[in-house]
XYZ file of C-alpha atoms in Angstrom:
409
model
C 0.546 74.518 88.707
C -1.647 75.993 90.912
C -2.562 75.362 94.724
C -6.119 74.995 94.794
C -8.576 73.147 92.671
C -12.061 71.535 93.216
C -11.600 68.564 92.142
C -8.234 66.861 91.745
C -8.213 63.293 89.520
C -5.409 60.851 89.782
C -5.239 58.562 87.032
C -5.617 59.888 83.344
C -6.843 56.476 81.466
C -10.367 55.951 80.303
C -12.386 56.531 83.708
C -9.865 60.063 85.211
C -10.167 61.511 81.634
C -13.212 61.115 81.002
C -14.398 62.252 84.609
C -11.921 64.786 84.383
C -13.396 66.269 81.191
C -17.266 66.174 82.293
C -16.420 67.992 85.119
C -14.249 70.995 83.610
C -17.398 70.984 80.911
C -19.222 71.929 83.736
C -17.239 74.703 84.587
C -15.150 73.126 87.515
C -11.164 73.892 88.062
C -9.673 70.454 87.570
C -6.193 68.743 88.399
C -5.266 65.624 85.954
C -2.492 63.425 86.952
C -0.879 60.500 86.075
C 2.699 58.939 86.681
C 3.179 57.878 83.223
C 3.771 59.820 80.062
C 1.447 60.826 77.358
C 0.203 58.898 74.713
C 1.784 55.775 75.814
C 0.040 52.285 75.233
C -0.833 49.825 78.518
C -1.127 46.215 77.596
C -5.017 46.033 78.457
C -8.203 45.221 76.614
C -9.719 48.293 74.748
C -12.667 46.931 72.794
C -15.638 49.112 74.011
C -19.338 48.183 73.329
C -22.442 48.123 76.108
C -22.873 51.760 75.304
C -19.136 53.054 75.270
C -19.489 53.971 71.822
C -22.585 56.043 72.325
C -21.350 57.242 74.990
C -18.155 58.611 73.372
C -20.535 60.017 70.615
C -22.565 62.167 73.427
C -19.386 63.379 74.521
C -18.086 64.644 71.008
C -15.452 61.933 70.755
C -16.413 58.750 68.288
C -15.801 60.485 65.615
C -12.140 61.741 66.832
C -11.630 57.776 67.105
C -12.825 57.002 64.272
C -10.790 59.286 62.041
C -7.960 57.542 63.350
C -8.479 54.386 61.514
C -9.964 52.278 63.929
C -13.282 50.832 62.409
C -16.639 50.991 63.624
C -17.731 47.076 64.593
C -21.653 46.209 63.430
C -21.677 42.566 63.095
C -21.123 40.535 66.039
C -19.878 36.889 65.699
C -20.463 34.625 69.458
C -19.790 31.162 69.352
C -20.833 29.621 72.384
C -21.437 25.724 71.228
C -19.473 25.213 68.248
C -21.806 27.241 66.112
C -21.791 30.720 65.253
C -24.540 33.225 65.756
C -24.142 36.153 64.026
C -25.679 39.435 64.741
C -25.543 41.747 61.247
C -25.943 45.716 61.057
C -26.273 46.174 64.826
C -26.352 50.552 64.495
C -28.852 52.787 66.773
C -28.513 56.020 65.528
C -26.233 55.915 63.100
C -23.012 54.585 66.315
C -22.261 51.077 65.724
C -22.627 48.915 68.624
C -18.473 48.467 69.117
C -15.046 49.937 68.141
C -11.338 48.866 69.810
C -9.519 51.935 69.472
C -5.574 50.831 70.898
C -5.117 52.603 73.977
C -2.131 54.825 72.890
C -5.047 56.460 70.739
C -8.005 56.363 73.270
C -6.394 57.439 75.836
C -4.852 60.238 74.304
C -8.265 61.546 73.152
C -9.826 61.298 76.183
C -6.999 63.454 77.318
C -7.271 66.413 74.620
C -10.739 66.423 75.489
C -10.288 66.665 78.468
C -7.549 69.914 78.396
C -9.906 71.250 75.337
C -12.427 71.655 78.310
C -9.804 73.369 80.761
C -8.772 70.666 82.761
C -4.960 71.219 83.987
C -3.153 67.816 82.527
C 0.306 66.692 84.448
C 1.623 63.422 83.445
C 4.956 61.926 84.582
C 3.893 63.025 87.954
C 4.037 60.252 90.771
C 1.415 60.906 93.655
C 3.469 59.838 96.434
C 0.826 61.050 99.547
C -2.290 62.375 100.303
C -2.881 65.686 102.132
C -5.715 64.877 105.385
C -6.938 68.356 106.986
C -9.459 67.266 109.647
C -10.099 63.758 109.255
C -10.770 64.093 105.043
C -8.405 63.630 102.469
C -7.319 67.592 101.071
C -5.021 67.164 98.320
C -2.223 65.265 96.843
C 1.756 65.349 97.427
C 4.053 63.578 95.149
C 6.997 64.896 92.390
C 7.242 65.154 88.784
C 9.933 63.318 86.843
C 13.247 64.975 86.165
C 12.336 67.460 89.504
C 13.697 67.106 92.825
C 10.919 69.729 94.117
C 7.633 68.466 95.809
C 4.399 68.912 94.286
C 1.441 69.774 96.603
C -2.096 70.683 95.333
C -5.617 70.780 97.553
C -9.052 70.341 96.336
C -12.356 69.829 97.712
C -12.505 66.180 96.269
C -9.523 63.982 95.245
C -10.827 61.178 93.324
C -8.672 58.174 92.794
C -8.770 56.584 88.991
C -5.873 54.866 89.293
C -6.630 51.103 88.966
C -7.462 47.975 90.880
C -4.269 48.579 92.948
C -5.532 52.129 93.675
C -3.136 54.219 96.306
C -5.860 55.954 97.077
C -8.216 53.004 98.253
C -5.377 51.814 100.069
C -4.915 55.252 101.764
C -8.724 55.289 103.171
C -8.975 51.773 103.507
C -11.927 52.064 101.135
C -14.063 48.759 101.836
C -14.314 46.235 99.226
C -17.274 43.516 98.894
C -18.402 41.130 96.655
C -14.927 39.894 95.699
C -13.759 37.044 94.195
C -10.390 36.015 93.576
C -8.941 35.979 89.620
C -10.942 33.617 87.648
C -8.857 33.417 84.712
C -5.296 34.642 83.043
C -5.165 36.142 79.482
C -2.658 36.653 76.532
C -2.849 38.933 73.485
C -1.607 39.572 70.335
C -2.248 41.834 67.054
C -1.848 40.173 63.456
C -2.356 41.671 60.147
C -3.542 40.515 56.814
C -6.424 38.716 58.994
C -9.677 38.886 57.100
C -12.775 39.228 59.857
C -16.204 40.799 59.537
C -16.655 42.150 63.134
C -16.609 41.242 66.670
C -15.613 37.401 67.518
C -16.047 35.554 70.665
C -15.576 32.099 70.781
C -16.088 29.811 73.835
C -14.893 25.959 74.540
C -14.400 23.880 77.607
C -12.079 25.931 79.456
C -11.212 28.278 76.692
C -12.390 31.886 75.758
C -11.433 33.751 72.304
C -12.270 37.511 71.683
C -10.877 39.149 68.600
C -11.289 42.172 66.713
C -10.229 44.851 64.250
C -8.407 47.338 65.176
C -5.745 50.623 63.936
C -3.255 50.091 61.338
C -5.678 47.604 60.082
C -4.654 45.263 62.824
C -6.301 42.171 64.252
C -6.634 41.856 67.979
C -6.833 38.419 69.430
C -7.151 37.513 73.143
C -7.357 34.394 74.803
C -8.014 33.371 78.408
C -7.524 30.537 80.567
C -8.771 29.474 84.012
C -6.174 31.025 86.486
C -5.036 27.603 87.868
C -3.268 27.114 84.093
C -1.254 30.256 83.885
C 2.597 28.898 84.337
C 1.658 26.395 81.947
C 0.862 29.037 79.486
C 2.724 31.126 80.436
C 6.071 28.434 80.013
C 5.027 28.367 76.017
C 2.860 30.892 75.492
C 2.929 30.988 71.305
C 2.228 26.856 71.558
C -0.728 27.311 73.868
C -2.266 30.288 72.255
C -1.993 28.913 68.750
C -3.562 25.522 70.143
C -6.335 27.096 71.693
C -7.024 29.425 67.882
C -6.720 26.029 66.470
C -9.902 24.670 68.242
C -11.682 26.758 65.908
C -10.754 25.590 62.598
C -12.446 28.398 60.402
C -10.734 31.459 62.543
C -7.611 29.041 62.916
C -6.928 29.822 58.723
C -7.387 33.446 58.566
C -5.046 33.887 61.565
C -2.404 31.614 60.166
C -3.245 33.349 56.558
C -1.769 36.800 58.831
C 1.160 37.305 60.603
C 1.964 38.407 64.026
C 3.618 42.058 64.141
C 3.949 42.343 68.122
C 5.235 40.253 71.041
C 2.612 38.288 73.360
C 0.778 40.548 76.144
C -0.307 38.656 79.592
C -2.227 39.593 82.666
C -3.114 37.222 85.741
C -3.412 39.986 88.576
C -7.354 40.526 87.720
C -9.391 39.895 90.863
C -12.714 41.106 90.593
C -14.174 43.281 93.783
C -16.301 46.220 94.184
C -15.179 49.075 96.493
C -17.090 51.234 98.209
C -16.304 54.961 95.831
C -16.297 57.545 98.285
C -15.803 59.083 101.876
C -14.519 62.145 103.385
C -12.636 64.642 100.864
C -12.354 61.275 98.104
C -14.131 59.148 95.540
C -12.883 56.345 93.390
C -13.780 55.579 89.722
C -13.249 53.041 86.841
C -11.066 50.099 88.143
C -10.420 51.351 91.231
C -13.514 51.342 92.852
C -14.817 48.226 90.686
C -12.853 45.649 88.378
C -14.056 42.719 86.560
C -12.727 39.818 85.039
C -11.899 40.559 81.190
C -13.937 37.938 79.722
C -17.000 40.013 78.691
C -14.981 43.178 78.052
C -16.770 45.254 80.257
C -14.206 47.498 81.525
C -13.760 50.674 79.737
C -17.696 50.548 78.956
C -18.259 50.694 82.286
C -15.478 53.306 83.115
C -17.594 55.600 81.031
C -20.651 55.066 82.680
C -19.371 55.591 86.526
C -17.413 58.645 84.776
C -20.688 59.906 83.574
C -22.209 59.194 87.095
C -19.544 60.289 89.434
C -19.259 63.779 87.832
C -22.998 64.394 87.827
C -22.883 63.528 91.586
C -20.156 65.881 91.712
C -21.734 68.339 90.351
C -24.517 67.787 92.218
C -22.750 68.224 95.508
C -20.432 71.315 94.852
C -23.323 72.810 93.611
C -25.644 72.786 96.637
C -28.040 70.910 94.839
C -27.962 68.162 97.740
C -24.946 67.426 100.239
C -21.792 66.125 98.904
C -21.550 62.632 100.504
C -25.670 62.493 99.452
C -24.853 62.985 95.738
C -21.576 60.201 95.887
C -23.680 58.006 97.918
C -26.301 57.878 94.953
C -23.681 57.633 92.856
C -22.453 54.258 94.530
C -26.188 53.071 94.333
C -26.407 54.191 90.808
C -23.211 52.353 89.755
C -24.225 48.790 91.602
C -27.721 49.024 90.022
C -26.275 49.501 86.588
C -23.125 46.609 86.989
C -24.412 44.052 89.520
C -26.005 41.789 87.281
C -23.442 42.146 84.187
C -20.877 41.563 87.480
C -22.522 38.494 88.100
C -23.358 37.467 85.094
C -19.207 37.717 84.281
C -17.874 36.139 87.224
C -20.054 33.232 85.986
C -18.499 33.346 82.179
C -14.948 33.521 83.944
C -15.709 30.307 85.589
C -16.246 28.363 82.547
C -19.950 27.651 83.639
C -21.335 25.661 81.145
C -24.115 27.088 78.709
C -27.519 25.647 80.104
C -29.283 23.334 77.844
C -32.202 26.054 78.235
C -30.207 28.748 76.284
C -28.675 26.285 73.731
C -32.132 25.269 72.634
C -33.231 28.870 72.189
C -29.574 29.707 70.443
C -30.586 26.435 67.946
C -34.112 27.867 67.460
C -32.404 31.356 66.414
C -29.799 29.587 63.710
C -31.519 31.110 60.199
C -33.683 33.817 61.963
C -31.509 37.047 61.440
C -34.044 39.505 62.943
C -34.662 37.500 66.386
C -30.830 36.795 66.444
C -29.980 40.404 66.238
C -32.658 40.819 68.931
C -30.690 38.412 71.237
C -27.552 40.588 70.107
C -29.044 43.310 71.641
C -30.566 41.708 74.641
C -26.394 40.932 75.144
C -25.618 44.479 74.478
C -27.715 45.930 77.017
C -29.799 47.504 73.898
C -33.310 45.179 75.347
C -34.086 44.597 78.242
C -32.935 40.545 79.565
C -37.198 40.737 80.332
C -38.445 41.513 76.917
C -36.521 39.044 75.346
C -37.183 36.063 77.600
C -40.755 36.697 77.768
C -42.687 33.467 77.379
C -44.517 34.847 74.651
C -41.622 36.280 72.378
C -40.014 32.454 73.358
C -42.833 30.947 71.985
C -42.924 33.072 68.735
C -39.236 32.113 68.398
C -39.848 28.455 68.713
C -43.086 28.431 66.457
C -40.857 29.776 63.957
C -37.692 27.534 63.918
C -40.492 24.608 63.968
C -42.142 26.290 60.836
C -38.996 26.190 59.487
C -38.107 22.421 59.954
C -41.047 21.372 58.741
C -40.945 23.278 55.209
C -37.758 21.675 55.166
């Protein structure tokens, strides 16, 4: 290992890799570390939409993923009211607008991409410190597993991607705002022999369903619950989960048509905060410097975009383009312009809100209009703008239309 990098990333998941990689493809000496081994799974969500995939296709990578089995996802199934809408061949430039790669597979591409570019990988290395030299954070100090010998590296930046319990934010006391406590808990499973023709999210009183295809032909399914029910779910977990895929009776026979070929996955520690990402000598990325609630499966989508905007900041900085802390402070603008509304708009899904009567009578006007609903699709997907499709005169074409319709009927 060597002493002296310029930028040294701890935390080798979606947002370290993938900032890791962008800067080493821009000719910067790189550190990568993480405490746990590689591949190896985590029990998280991993589908990826909102632009991940085209993302991952600018970066050389979709097709890696791809090739591994995991299928591109172009129809989108959301069930809001007890009827489906179904958005059908939703493709911009040839990327589909979704894929759930399983994290052992992601994350281990992300990786190879990342040494392909030059980046020095280390995993099973523990960051136990980090190194101050005049007031900014220098460097990391921690050990590597199986060695009794310290580890100590410097850079110019140490950027922490190591989750929403981030060392690193704790280390700087890196001020958080706009938090709200968890919203919700969530279990998972993966079932095959599960017919499904894309993307499904189903929502009920109190009740959220998101499920997917996934590698080795597998069929994701995870379900969330307002936080306040979790040891009650979590006391019979298979009885609550199956009651809640029973509520849709449709999905409730292909799943029982599968079986289940691994154990239940749970998570309740997912308060949802943003953090300011940077200060003297550090930065923060993915989770660390902002985490959601899972319920619009937002994470890794927007790992990749801070990834893409940290490491142009970056690059930026160490460049002499414009002063360091200028570039990262952009960078924190540029990341709560592109997430505060979808932030927002989340915390209010993870609530249960109910749907306002305003968008069920537009989602009834859609039912039979296939172009318009995959318009709304891609309003969702970030694809259109919330503007163009709520514009009073696109509304009223919508309406005239489903009228047209019941009165030829």
């Amino acid at each position: 290992m060597h002493q002296h990098y310029d930028v040294i990333v701890v935390g080798a998941r979606c947002a370290g890799a993938s900032t890791a990689m962008l800067l080493a493809r821009r000719g910067y000496r790189v550190l990568l570390v993480d405490r746990a081994a590689f591949p190896s799974d985590i029990p998280r969500g991993h589908f990826i939409h909102r632009g991940g995939p085209a993302m991952l296709h600018r970066w050389g990578l979709l097709d890696r993923i791809l090739a591994t089995g995991c299928p591109a996802i172009d129809t989108f199934v959301l069930d809001l009211a007890g009827f489906p809408l179904v958005g059908r061949n939703l493709v911009v430039d040839g990327v589909a607008f979704g894929c759930g790669p399983r994290r052992m597979v992601l994350d281990k591409i992300l990786v190879d991409a990342a040494i392909e570019a030059g980046v020095e990988f280390h995993d099973r290395l523990s960051v136990d410190d980090f190194l101050t030299e005049d007031g900014r954070i220098a460097g990391i100090s921690g050990s590597e597993a199986g060695s009794s010998a310290r580890v100590v590296a410097r850079a110019r930046l140490t950027i922490g991607a190591d989750g929403r319990n981030s060392r690193l934010a704790r280390t700087v006391a890196a001020v958080t705002y706009d938090a709200v406590p968890a919203l919700t808990c969530w279990y998972f499973s993966y079932w095959s022999g599960v017919p499904s023709e894309g993307f499904e999210w189903y929502m009920r009183t109190n009740r959220v369903i998101f499920a997917f295809r996934t590698n080795d032909n597998l069929f994701a399914i995870f379900i969330g619950w307002p936080i306040s029910e979790f040891n009650s779910v979590k006391s019979e977990i298979e009885c609550q989960f199956m009651n809640v895929v029973d509520l849709i009776p449709g999905f409730a026979e292909r799943v029982r048509s599968g079986r289940r070929e691994e154990r239940f996955y749970g998570a309740a520690d997912l308060p949802n905060f943003l953090r300011r990402p940077f200060g003297a000598g550090w930065a923060l990325v993915g989770d660390a410097g902002c985490h959601k609630d899972p319920m619009m499966a937002h994470g890794i989508c927007g790992a990749f975009r801070d990834a893409d905007f940290l490491s142009a900041a970056i690059h930026e900085g160490l460049a002499g383009q414009r002063p360091l802390d200028e570039a990262l402070m952009r960078y924190e603008r540029q990341r709560n312009e592109a997430t505060m509304a979808e932030y927002r708009d989340n915390i209010a899904a993870a609530r249960f809100s109910p749907v306002s009567p305003e968008l069920l009578q537009i989602r009834l006007a859609l039912r039979g209009n296939q172009e318009d609903t995959n318009r709304f699709i891609q309003m969702l997907e970030g694809w259109i703008s919330h503007e163009e499709f709520f514009n009073p005169e696109n509304l009223q074409r919508i309406f005239a239309k489903a009228g047209a319709k019941v009165c030829s009927a």
